[in-house]
Structure formats: structure tokens, C-alpha cells
C-alpha positions as semicolon CSV with decimal commas, in nm:
position;residue;x (nm);y (nm);z (nm)
1;M;-0,921;-0,766;-1,686
2;T;-1,054;-0,467;-1,496
3;P;-0,834;-0,297;-1,234
4;L;-1,036;-0,465;-0,958
5;E;-1,003;-0,809;-1,119
6;T;-0,629;-0,756;-1,162
7;A;-0,584;-0,643;-0,800
8;Q;-0,793;-0,938;-0,675
9;Y;-0,587;-1,179;-0,886
10;M;-0,268;-1,032;-0,738
11;L;-0,405;-1,057;-0,383
12;N;-0,501;-1,422;-0,441
13;Q;-0,133;-1,495;-0,523
14;D;0,009;-1,276;-0,244
15;F;0,026;-1,493;0,068
16;F;0,203;-1,225;0,272
17;S;-0,074;-0,971;0,208
18;Q;-0,324;-1,242;0,295
19;W;-0,138;-1,308;0,623
20;M;-0,163;-0,935;0,696
21;D;-0,540;-0,973;0,635
22;I;-0,545;-0,699;0,371
23;K;-0,884;-0,631;0,215
24;L;-0,946;-0,447;-0,111
25;V;-1,198;-0,171;-0,033
26;E;-1,196;0,022;-0,362
27;V;-0,991;-0,026;-0,678
28;R;-0,991;0,170;-1,002
29;E;-0,733;0,261;-1,265
30;H;-0,406;0,349;-1,087
31;Y;-0,587;0,386;-0,754
32;C;-0,665;0,162;-0,460
33;L;-0,798;0,184;-0,108
34;I;-0,717;-0,115;0,110
35;E;-0,742;-0,181;0,481
36;M;-0,562;-0,398;0,731
37;P;-0,649;-0,473;1,094
38;I;-0,359;-0,480;1,337
39;K;-0,303;-0,827;1,487
40;K;-0,104;-0,914;1,800
41;E;0,166;-1,082;1,585
42;M;0,242;-0,737;1,440
43;I;0,321;-0,578;1,778
44;N;0,682;-0,512;1,882
45;G;0,840;-0,496;2,229
46;L;0,720;-0,139;2,280
47;K;0,358;-0,249;2,228
48;T;0,329;-0,063;1,898
49;V;0,319;-0,197;1,544
50;H;0,656;-0,299;1,404
51;G;0,765;-0,043;1,143
52;G;0,825;-0,319;0,891
53;V;0,455;-0,409;0,903
54;T;0,353;-0,052;0,817
55;F;0,611;-0,048;0,539
56;A;0,498;-0,386;0,403
57;F;0,137;-0,266;0,410
58;A;0,237;0,043;0,211
59;D;0,423;-0,173;-0,041
60;S;0,116;-0,394;-0,090
61;A;-0,104;-0,088;-0,140
62;L;0,143;0,043;-0,392
63;A;0,145;-0,287;-0,580
64;F;-0,234;-0,299;-0,609
65;S;-0,239;0,060;-0,735
66;S;0,056;0,068;-0,974
67;N;0,006;-0,277;-1,127
68;N;-0,372;-0,287;-1,171
69;M;-0,361;-0,184;-1,538
70;G;-0,138;-0,474;-1,639
71;D;0,201;-0,301;-1,607
72;A;0,458;-0,485;-1,400
73;A;0,621;-0,239;-1,159
74;V;0,880;-0,292;-0,887
75;A;1,009;-0,055;-0,618
76;L;1,321;0,136;-0,711
77;N;1,342;0,366;-0,407
78;C;1,129;0,404;-0,095
79;M;1,119;0,644;0,198
80;I;0,896;0,637;0,507
81;N;0,821;0,884;0,786
82;F;0,648;0,741;1,093
83;T;0,439;1,022;1,241
84;K;0,224;0,837;1,496
85;A;0,240;0,501;1,674
86;V;0,000;0,232;1,557
87;R;-0,144;-0,001;1,819
88;L;-0,325;-0,333;1,852
89;G;-0,687;-0,297;1,743
90;D;-0,619;-0,015;1,494
91;T;-0,707;-0,055;1,126
92;L;-0,478;0,101;0,867
93;L;-0,614;0,266;0,551
94;P;-0,398;0,403;0,270
95;K;-0,536;0,579;-0,036
96;V;-0,295;0,533;-0,323
97;F;-0,285;0,718;-0,649
98;S;-0,007;0,633;-0,892
99;W;0,105;0,837;-1,188
100;Q;0,386;0,825;-1,440
101;I;0,640;1,100;-1,489
102;P;0,539;1,220;-1,839
103;E;0,888;1,260;-1,985
104;K;1,020;0,944;-1,817
105;R;0,750;0,698;-1,910
106;Q;0,922;0,405;-1,741
107;F;0,902;0,561;-1,392
108;M;0,617;0,650;-1,163
109;I;0,617;0,837;-0,835
110;L;0,367;0,762;-0,561
111;R;0,290;0,948;-0,244
112;L;0,117;0,730;0,008
113;P;-0,031;0,866;0,330
114;I;-0,149;0,594;0,570
115;S;-0,410;0,665;0,836
116;I;-0,568;0,477;1,123
117;K;-0,931;0,416;1,031
118;W;-1,132;0,727;1,121
119;W;-0,831;0,886;1,292
120;S;-0,512;1,064;1,202
121;Q;-0,229;1,004;0,961
122;V;0,035;0,765;1,097
123;S;0,295;0,760;0,823
124;E;0,375;0,881;0,479
125;E;0,578;0,698;0,220
126;L;0,725;0,812;-0,105
127;F;0,794;0,539;-0,356
128;I;0,957;0,550;-0,695
129;K;0,876;0,243;-0,902
130;L;1,033;0,119;-1,220
131;I;0,780;-0,003;-1,475
132;K;0,897;-0,312;-1,659
133;K;0,763;-0,323;-2,013
């Protein structure tokens, strides 16, 4: 399967990403661009997006990037910095590139900036994933 076919297959099985209304915008080898509109169910008591939603969105983006060549990868460590509040009506866009650490072929490190569509960066995540072979 191509990276796009693999990512689409994964999305078809991923009911949580479907609930978040994630769309695949562009997918190629170890890369993906997805988007997600913010729905009212994602808003917390401060009228901003719940941090867990942003984190879950990042994890989905990471999955579509790091697994689209047929490798099964799971998160080993994750860190997030929230740099701007996300609000109802915004659309989130992460661009994800994944790469393996050359001397540690079973690990990959991903840096994942997330932006509001056509606006500024709202968070940045750093993930370390373990590739299961």
C-alpha cells in the first residue's frame, strides 16, 4: 500500500480520530498534514479547547506519519507546550515529519508544531516512538 492508502486505512479504523473530524490533507512517506475543526464538545470551562484534545490530535497526526510505511509504532514518551489558546471555530493543522535515529533503528523522534489554520503556532509536541518490528 502507498503511504496515503495506509493512512486512510488507519483512519477508517480509528473512531476517535473520526469523532474529532480529522481529515487527511497530504500524506507521503513519513510525512502527513491533517486538519481538524474545533467543535463545541471540545471546549472546556474556560471557553478554550481542552488540552487533551490538542494532545490527542497531535498523537493522531503522529500515528499517520510514523506508521504510513507499514511499521507499527507506539508512543514511548511525549511532551507538549501549549503556546496559545485554541477556540471554537479554529481549525488545527500539524505538519509531521518522522525520522529514525540512525544508530538506534528501533526509535524515532518527532517534532510536531501545531498551528491554527492560517494563523500562529499554538503548541509544540516532542514525541519519541518505539517501532515494533
